[in-house]
Amino acid sequence: MTTNLELARSDDEAPQLVVSGEIDLSNIGAFRSALSEGGDSPLVVDLTGVTYLDSAGIAALFERARRSDLEVVLGPGSVLAPLIEITHLADVATVRTR
Amino acid sequence: MADVIAGHDWRTSPIGPPERWPALLQTLVRIMLTSRFPMWLGWGDELTFFYNEAYARDTLGGKHPWALGRPAAVVWSEIWQDIGPRIDFVLRHGEATWDEALLLFLERSGYREETYHTFSYSPVSDETGAPLAMLCVVSEETDRVIGERRMATLQALASDLSGQRSEAGVFSAVERRLHENRHDLPFTLTYSFSPDGSAELVAATGIAPGHLAAPRVIPGGDGAPWPTGAIAPGRARVIEGLGERFGALPSGAWDEPPSQALVVALAEGGQSEPAGVFIAALNPYRRLDAAYQGFVELVGGQIAAGIAAARVYEAERQRAESLAELDRAKTEFFSNVSHEFRTPLTLIMAPTEDALADERSPLAPDQRRRIEVVQRNARRLRRLVNDMLDFARIEGGRLEAEKVPTDLAHYTRDIALSFAPAIERAGLGFVLDLPPLERAVQVDHDMWEKIVLNLISNAFKYTLEGEITLSLRDAGDLVELSVADTGSGIAADQLPLLFQRFHRSPGRLARSHEGTGIGLALVAELTRLHGGTVEVESTQGAGSRFSVRIPYGSPGAPIAGAPRESARSAYLDEALQWVEDQPTELDESARRALGGARTDATVLVVDDNPDMRSYLRRLLEPFWRVVVAPDGARALEQMRAERPDLVLSDVMMPELDGFELLRAVRADPALATVPVVFLSARAGEEAAVEGLEAGADDYLVKPFSGLELLARVRANLDLAALRNQDASWRAALVESLQDAVIVLDGKGTVVEANAAFEQVLGFSRAEVPYAPPYPWLPDAERDPNERHQVEAALAQVLATGELRGVLPLRHRLGHGLLVEVFAKAFVERDDRRIVVAFRDITAELEASAREAALAELGIRLAEASDVHGVQTAALDALGRVFRATGAAIVSFSPSGPAVMAASGALDTARLDAGALEALGTARVSRRPVARSLAGETGEERELCEGIAGVVDSGGAPHGVWLAFSPPRRLRPDERALFGVLCGYLGQTWRRAQLFDDNRAVATAMQRSILGPTDVPEGLAVRYLPAVQPLEVGGDWYDVLELSKERLAIVVGDCTGRGLDAATTMGQLRSACRALLLQDKGPAETLAALDSFADLIPGARCTTVFCGVIDPIAGTLAYSSAGHLPAVLSGENEAVLLDRARALPLGIAPGRARPEAEVDLVAGSNLVLFTDGLIERRDEPITVGLERARRAVAEHRRLAPPDLANALIDELVAGRQEDDVALVVHRLAARGAPALEVDLAADPGGLAGLRDELRAWLGALGADDRVAAELLIAAGEAVANAMEHAYDFATAERVRVRGRIEDDVAHLLVEDHGTWREPRPSSADRGRGLAIMEALADQVTVRHGPRGTVVEMSRRLRA
């Protein structure tokens, strides 16, 4: 059973990637290609709907952050918060909690 | 003259006829006419010219009588510029003038003439003083002046020439002097005839050489430009018209160039051929008269004479030079003769003598005769050469009598006796009338000998029968020696000629007609050198008498006796051969006389001539050991290698000549005392003195007699032996010592060393001297302390001359050694020396060190109880005993020796091939094998890199390897010791092995009766036996899984301790087990044990607590046989389970036992223990119990293992006296299922896993947040396993297990893959671990060869 992953783009101001569902090794590829679209322009990644993310997903975010400005949006009390904190993603990207 | 005046026509003259002349005028004329002095008078305004006869004759010349009556200015118009002013002056001032020898160019002879006049002009005035006339008195000086001039030139030239020794000097004198007179000789040219007829310009004055008129060379015969060839001696030739010939010419001292020249031949009187020509340009103002010509010819003559004289001188000089050259050549010839003749002579005579003397292979009679002929003639030749040389020296004045005060009678007798054998053999009488003289006579020994021998020889030659008488008489101031014979006498007319050189009296009857006739002439000369005379009286047919008289002489300066060639043997030999003798007999007897010579001496013969070398060798060999060298350099080498007792050396050799060799020998302290004897062809005392002063011990001149050489060699050897006795005694003493002995000089240089020195230090004696720092000092970098120690000792010994101590040194091969040193200073020949004796005590010190190490080895081995201890002790001690840098013990595996234990350098290094090989060999041979260096020298091959030995411990053998770095010598006793120690080690090993085996058995046995250590989940057991090293005691515990998930736990306590109790315990425990397995309850089990215990000795009174836990029912059933109660913890407290207590085992067998039951709550801790846990001597057991109960209560939250540790720590607290057995059980919460998921390594399955985990955690009542986080952590672990362990190989599986325990979820993620090396993105991996650690309470990752287990736990509720 594959994980659900919804990628939505909106192009006003900064492109935005809205992700929901669970991201694990089974669908990490899709996540990564979604991140790589949009070239080197700044990107906002909305993870409020994500309920599972492992180190591979974090690695993909780090990679994207190297190419251009990255903003990561979390939901309040997101289970991903300790993950983001432990891996110091805030050092290379802007992390916002809605 | 008067007539002339009278006859002159005076009418036209201003003064008119004589009648009308004033009286004064007449008077003046009269005076003038009567004077014999030349005068002239000028009268009146016109200065009408009057003169007298004398004037007309001398001065006027051709102008007479024209001049009379004319005005003076007209008469002397050519000189009016000179005399006019004078006359003017006179007339004006009324004063007279005076001029002496004034040069005036008069034209009185038809040409301008150089004249000199002395004249005076005086005024004649009237009464008023007005000038009337002028009177001149004049005398001509021309001849005088010119004559004087020419004379001066001649004189100067003569005087200059007289001193000239060379033609060049002559010519420069000519130039100098003739240049001074360019009046008479405006310019001159002197030409010298060359052998080819041309004339070379050798002197020129007043003209530059090369001028047209002065060519440098006039080719012969031609005569251009000067007719040089056509001048006969004594005839001069005038050359006219120089101007036309040559154009412009220098004019010398005049203003007009000469127009004439005179050519004169340069030939001295008597010479027919002129040496050259002299060309003189002539004074244009003089006519060439006889005087002039004579002058020029005189000049020429002087030049010729000068040249001739110079040539004579030159010839003289050359003659003298060639004479000197001749003299020099003669001298050189004579000195060369000496060398050139003598050496071949020696080499002719020597072999012939040897051949004649050879007894081993004597000559055949025919050969003998031939060789005798050779010998005779060689002798004759030698004598001739010697005599001639003497003569040459006498002639050259180089022979001087070296007179020494001599007992002439004795000496003469000596000389005469040497001749005696021949006289005797000839059957002649020999009368010696030589009474001792009253005083010593100053004679030259050599010369006297020659005189005497010559006379005797002469007498002998001409005396066929009768006698020869020799007598010596004092004759006042003189000594008279007379030699009288009864021979054939000498004819009277021959007597005066007798002493002439080369004179031989003809027709005399004689033994031999050999002889050069020099002998008597030599006698005469030698006698003359003594200031004496020789005379002869003779009667033909009756005999002759020669008398030599010489003065006694006064003592002069003492002269060092220089050994000259002794002529005696030559004379004797010659005489003997006239009597047909066997010269060899004499040699033999003489040789026998030499008997007793030292035969153990070594003589070194040095000569560049191989024939000479072999001759000398053959000569010397019968008596001494002979070694040879072809030149000085090699001789020196040999001497340094082996010191000879005597050196016999030629003087003139290539490379190093005799003198240089001698210098080198004397400079070398080791060789300085070796006697050196020179053999030289250079005769004469200068050569000998030079040799002796250079330090030679003796000097022999070639050719020498073999006997003499032998005698001298022997004498010098004896002398040297005497001198060296002390030295050789000392040397022998030093050499015999076992200790090394060296001698240092004041600076510390080793100048001598004995043989032991080489053995101790390995350095060669031949390389002495050794200057500090010595090569045997410890290395300054590696062993600075030792180096410093030795250097300090050296400084001390040099300063104080004494030293005792032990010093570390280095052998030449590099290993260290310790020497005990004694040093003492002494003085030898004014030099300070220090003798140092030292002995190698390394072995001694090593031996004592080794013994100490051995003792230690023994002790330590004895102490070691197990094999490991033995190995450690052995490696340590063996290493020390043998001073090994590394040691290893190996076992012999099929693939070769494998190291079991190692120490020192081998601790970290591996064994090299050499070691392995040695070990292999040792294993087979069962004997120690030393590994030697593959060195080049025997010394090097003695060094060992290591030694291998075999240790036989009863089972498979083991090997021991000791490594030495640097390699060192292993003495045989050391090797033997090593073998012995290996044997000892083997025994010790065996003992230790047995001990180990026993212990293993005991341990195994004990383990077998111990309770299980692998207990199920929720249990912890502890067992501490009281008696070390036993692992069992009388207490026991047991845990047993029964059917239906039930668990039996038991603790028991047998009486007693130690092995006995343990054996009892084992049996009881087994029995208990068996009973429990039959599903008997605790009470029933204990009851059955009662009977059993009755059977086993020592089992009675054993206490036991037995319980059965039913986890499903949640109950514990228990019974106690006299044992302490268990403790059960609850929510808040802990209680003692003390119901169902009964008697200990075996006391009342058959009686029923009680059983109790209690509920167990999940999470409660049940603790069973024996009294060892709580019992203390000084308190009742209840206190301990209470303590235990409180402890359990306090730690009720702890999991069983932690609780067990805590109880032991707190309750035993290190004061264990009795066995302790402890069992802790915690009831797990039931109904909480465990999670077990087994999924393939496919990421697709991750979502499913998450669902299951979520469900499981939810069922357990986990917080959502906790569950979500735990999910991520677990998911991370699983994803890692899939990716890194399996690389998504879907055939592989990942296992996830979860269990709940007291609110803590434990998750286990297991894989069976091999984690590959960290990926490049280790940041990612690190993140993964960080994530897990952040989201779980505890994370453990265990990698193993068979897979990885990740364990994480998290409290489910915050």
mmCIF file of N, CA and C in Angstrom, chain A residues 1-3 22-27 51-56 58-60 62-63 77-83 86-88, chain B residues 1243-1248 1250-1251 1254 1265 1268-1269 1271-1276 1279-1280 1282-1283 1288 1324 1327-1328 1330-1331 1334-1335:
data_model
loop_
_atom_site.group_PDB
_atom_site.id
_atom_site.type_symbol
_atom_site.label_atom_id
_atom_site.label_comp_id
_atom_site.label_asym_id
_atom_site.label_seq_id
_atom_site.Cartn_x
_atom_site.Cartn_y
_atom_site.Cartn_z
ATOM 1 N N MET A 1 0.853 -1.190 0.000
ATOM 2 C CA MET A 1 0.000 0.000 0.000
ATOM 3 C C MET A 1 0.876 1.223 0.000
ATOM 4 N N THR A 2 0.788 2.034 -0.942
ATOM 5 C CA THR A 2 1.645 3.222 -0.985
ATOM 6 C C THR A 2 1.064 4.343 -0.171
ATOM 7 N N THR A 3 1.950 5.184 0.200
ATOM 8 C CA THR A 3 1.537 6.304 1.038
ATOM 9 C C THR A 3 0.905 7.383 0.183
ATOM 10 N N GLU A 22 1.949 10.684 4.446
ATOM 11 C CA GLU A 22 3.155 10.146 5.043
ATOM 12 C C GLU A 22 4.234 10.023 3.977
ATOM 13 N N ILE A 23 5.437 10.395 4.354
ATOM 14 C CA ILE A 23 6.574 10.278 3.425
ATOM 15 C C ILE A 23 7.579 9.297 4.015
ATOM 16 N N ASP A 24 7.704 8.181 3.292
ATOM 17 C CA ASP A 24 8.741 7.241 3.727
ATOM 18 C C ASP A 24 9.537 6.771 2.510
ATOM 19 N N LEU A 25 10.288 5.758 2.672
ATOM 20 C CA LEU A 25 11.167 5.307 1.587
ATOM 21 C C LEU A 25 10.396 4.929 0.336
ATOM 22 N N SER A 26 9.125 4.555 0.509
ATOM 23 C CA SER A 26 8.390 4.101 -0.650
ATOM 24 C C SER A 26 8.062 5.220 -1.597
ATOM 25 N N ASN A 27 7.913 6.427 -1.101
ATOM 26 C CA ASN A 27 7.535 7.537 -1.987
ATOM 27 C C ASN A 27 8.515 8.704 -1.891
ATOM 28 N N THR A 51 2.043 13.548 8.353
ATOM 29 C CA THR A 51 1.964 12.864 9.644
ATOM 30 C C THR A 51 3.168 11.944 9.882
ATOM 31 N N TYR A 52 3.949 11.752 8.840
ATOM 32 C CA TYR A 52 5.124 10.884 9.026
ATOM 33 C C TYR A 52 6.248 11.356 8.092
ATOM 34 N N LEU A 53 7.394 11.512 8.651
ATOM 35 C CA LEU A 53 8.567 11.906 7.843
ATOM 36 C C LEU A 53 9.793 11.244 8.478
ATOM 37 N N ASP A 54 10.577 10.606 7.664
ATOM 38 C CA ASP A 54 11.782 10.016 8.278
ATOM 39 C C ASP A 54 13.046 10.754 7.831
ATOM 40 N N SER A 55 14.197 10.235 8.115
ATOM 41 C CA SER A 55 15.464 10.957 7.850
ATOM 42 C C SER A 55 15.691 11.161 6.373
ATOM 43 N N ALA A 56 15.125 10.278 5.531
ATOM 44 C CA ALA A 56 15.294 10.478 4.097
ATOM 45 C C ALA A 56 14.593 11.739 3.661
ATOM 46 N N ILE A 58 13.927 14.327 5.542
ATOM 47 C CA ILE A 58 14.702 15.459 6.059
ATOM 48 C C ILE A 58 15.884 15.731 5.132
ATOM 49 N N ALA A 59 16.527 14.659 4.702
ATOM 50 C CA ALA A 59 17.694 14.820 3.817
ATOM 51 C C ALA A 59 17.300 15.521 2.554
ATOM 52 N N ALA A 60 16.100 15.183 1.999
ATOM 53 C CA ALA A 60 15.633 15.835 0.780
ATOM 54 C C ALA A 60 15.433 17.311 1.006
ATOM 55 N N PHE A 62 17.019 19.174 3.195
ATOM 56 C CA PHE A 62 18.349 19.787 3.288
ATOM 57 C C PHE A 62 18.927 20.032 1.912
ATOM 58 N N GLU A 63 18.733 19.044 1.068
ATOM 59 C CA GLU A 63 19.263 19.161 -0.284
ATOM 60 C C GLU A 63 18.644 20.341 -0.986
ATOM 61 N N GLY A 77 1.882 22.037 16.942
ATOM 62 C CA GLY A 77 2.002 20.752 17.633
ATOM 63 C C GLY A 77 2.296 19.615 16.667
ATOM 64 N N SER A 78 2.953 19.962 15.559
ATOM 65 C CA SER A 78 3.204 18.897 14.583
ATOM 66 C C SER A 78 4.174 17.898 15.167
ATOM 67 N N VAL A 79 3.914 16.692 14.803
ATOM 68 C CA VAL A 79 4.790 15.621 15.294
ATOM 69 C C VAL A 79 6.201 15.737 14.672
ATOM 70 N N LEU A 80 6.242 16.565 13.620
ATOM 71 C CA LEU A 80 7.551 16.708 12.946
ATOM 72 C C LEU A 80 8.483 17.698 13.652
ATOM 73 N N ALA A 81 7.876 18.446 14.570
ATOM 74 C CA ALA A 81 8.678 19.512 15.204
ATOM 75 C C ALA A 81 9.953 18.991 15.866
ATOM 76 N N PRO A 82 9.881 17.964 16.705
ATOM 77 C CA PRO A 82 11.131 17.488 17.311
ATOM 78 C C PRO A 82 12.128 16.990 16.257
ATOM 79 N N LEU A 83 11.576 16.444 15.193
ATOM 80 C CA LEU A 83 12.423 15.975 14.100
ATOM 81 C C LEU A 83 13.218 17.111 13.490
ATOM 82 N N ILE A 86 15.778 18.467 16.020
ATOM 83 C CA ILE A 86 16.960 17.607 16.225
ATOM 84 C C ILE A 86 17.938 17.705 15.064
ATOM 85 N N THR A 87 17.368 17.812 13.851
ATOM 86 C CA THR A 87 18.246 17.814 12.680
ATOM 87 C C THR A 87 18.725 19.201 12.309
ATOM 88 N N HIS A 88 18.334 20.258 13.073
ATOM 89 C CA HIS A 88 18.821 21.612 12.821
ATOM 90 C C HIS A 88 18.503 22.101 11.431
ATOM 91 N N PRO B 1243 10.264 -1.122 0.893
ATOM 92 C CA PRO B 1243 9.699 0.108 1.470
ATOM 93 C C PRO B 1243 8.181 0.158 1.398
ATOM 94 N N GLY B 1244 7.662 -0.553 0.445
ATOM 95 C CA GLY B 1244 6.212 -0.542 0.332
ATOM 96 C C GLY B 1244 5.515 -1.064 1.579
ATOM 97 N N GLY B 1245 6.267 -1.910 2.334
ATOM 98 C CA GLY B 1245 5.631 -2.476 3.520
ATOM 99 C C GLY B 1245 5.672 -1.571 4.722
ATOM 100 N N LEU B 1246 6.356 -0.428 4.591
ATOM 101 C CA LEU B 1246 6.521 0.440 5.743
ATOM 102 C C LEU B 1246 5.171 0.949 6.254
ATOM 103 N N ALA B 1247 4.344 1.296 5.343
ATOM 104 C CA ALA B 1247 3.039 1.843 5.770
ATOM 105 C C ALA B 1247 2.277 0.818 6.590
ATOM 106 N N GLY B 1248 2.340 -0.451 6.135
ATOM 107 C CA GLY B 1248 1.641 -1.498 6.868
ATOM 108 C C GLY B 1248 2.160 -1.653 8.284
ATOM 109 N N ARG B 1250 3.576 0.579 10.036
ATOM 110 C CA ARG B 1250 3.137 1.722 10.830
ATOM 111 C C ARG B 1250 1.726 1.490 11.363
ATOM 112 N N ASP B 1251 0.886 0.961 10.508
ATOM 113 C CA ASP B 1251 -0.500 0.679 10.969
ATOM 114 C C ASP B 1251 -0.502 -0.287 12.144
ATOM 115 N N ARG B 1254 0.856 1.303 15.226
ATOM 116 C CA ARG B 1254 -0.118 2.256 15.752
ATOM 117 C C ARG B 1254 -1.188 1.521 16.555
ATOM 118 N N ARG B 1265 0.682 11.299 20.914
ATOM 119 C CA ARG B 1265 1.955 11.944 20.569
ATOM 120 C C ARG B 1265 3.095 10.929 20.660
ATOM 121 N N ALA B 1268 3.008 8.496 17.916
ATOM 122 C CA ALA B 1268 3.482 9.035 16.631
ATOM 123 C C ALA B 1268 4.999 9.117 16.601
ATOM 124 N N GLU B 1269 5.562 9.551 17.705
ATOM 125 C CA GLU B 1269 7.018 9.693 17.742
ATOM 126 C C GLU B 1269 7.691 8.336 17.683
ATOM 127 N N LEU B 1271 6.556 5.800 16.428
ATOM 128 C CA LEU B 1271 6.374 5.295 15.077
ATOM 129 C C LEU B 1271 7.512 5.752 14.166
ATOM 130 N N ILE B 1272 7.826 7.025 14.286
ATOM 131 C CA ILE B 1272 8.894 7.575 13.439
ATOM 132 C C ILE B 1272 10.232 6.907 13.779
ATOM 133 N N ALA B 1273 10.475 6.784 15.070
ATOM 134 C CA ALA B 1273 11.742 6.173 15.486
ATOM 135 C C ALA B 1273 11.858 4.749 14.974
ATOM 136 N N ALA B 1274 10.767 3.980 15.193
ATOM 137 C CA ALA B 1274 10.805 2.588 14.737
ATOM 138 C C ALA B 1274 10.897 2.528 13.234
ATOM 139 N N GLY B 1275 10.139 3.414 12.587
ATOM 140 C CA GLY B 1275 10.187 3.441 11.131
ATOM 141 C C GLY B 1275 11.575 3.755 10.610
ATOM 142 N N GLU B 1276 12.227 4.633 11.277
ATOM 143 C CA GLU B 1276 13.604 4.951 10.919
ATOM 144 C C GLU B 1276 14.469 3.715 10.990
ATOM 145 N N ALA B 1279 13.524 1.315 8.209
ATOM 146 C CA ALA B 1279 13.986 1.832 6.900
ATOM 147 C C ALA B 1279 15.499 1.632 6.758
ATOM 148 N N ASN B 1280 16.226 1.926 7.823
ATOM 149 C CA ASN B 1280 17.669 1.693 7.813
ATOM 150 C C ASN B 1280 18.000 0.247 7.511
ATOM 151 N N MET B 1282 16.217 -1.929 5.986
ATOM 152 C CA MET B 1282 15.898 -2.242 4.605
ATOM 153 C C MET B 1282 16.966 -1.715 3.667
ATOM 154 N N GLU B 1283 17.392 -0.487 3.960
ATOM 155 C CA GLU B 1283 18.302 0.166 3.030
ATOM 156 C C GLU B 1283 19.742 -0.300 3.230
ATOM 157 N N PHE B 1288 17.510 -3.189 0.083
ATOM 158 C CA PHE B 1288 16.191 -3.446 -0.509
ATOM 159 C C PHE B 1288 16.100 -4.790 -1.228
ATOM 160 N N ASP B 1324 23.359 11.892 6.838
ATOM 161 C CA ASP B 1324 22.007 11.331 6.856
ATOM 162 C C ASP B 1324 21.872 10.252 7.916
ATOM 163 N N ARG B 1327 21.788 11.587 11.172
ATOM 164 C CA ARG B 1327 20.469 12.159 11.459
ATOM 165 C C ARG B 1327 19.497 11.083 11.910
ATOM 166 N N GLY B 1328 19.605 9.955 11.208
ATOM 167 C CA GLY B 1328 18.668 8.874 11.543
ATOM 168 C C GLY B 1328 18.803 8.481 13.007
ATOM 169 N N ALA B 1330 20.133 10.243 15.354
ATOM 170 C CA ALA B 1330 19.727 11.358 16.206
ATOM 171 C C ALA B 1330 18.216 11.392 16.354
ATOM 172 N N ILE B 1331 17.554 11.125 15.252
ATOM 173 C CA ILE B 1331 16.077 11.115 15.295
ATOM 174 C C ILE B 1331 15.596 10.030 16.242
ATOM 175 N N ALA B 1334 16.225 10.893 19.724
ATOM 176 C CA ALA B 1334 15.386 11.982 20.210
ATOM 177 C C ALA B 1334 13.962 11.514 20.506
ATOM 178 N N LEU B 1335 13.516 10.556 19.728
ATOM 179 C CA LEU B 1335 12.110 10.185 19.864
ATOM 180 C C LEU B 1335 11.864 9.006 20.804
#
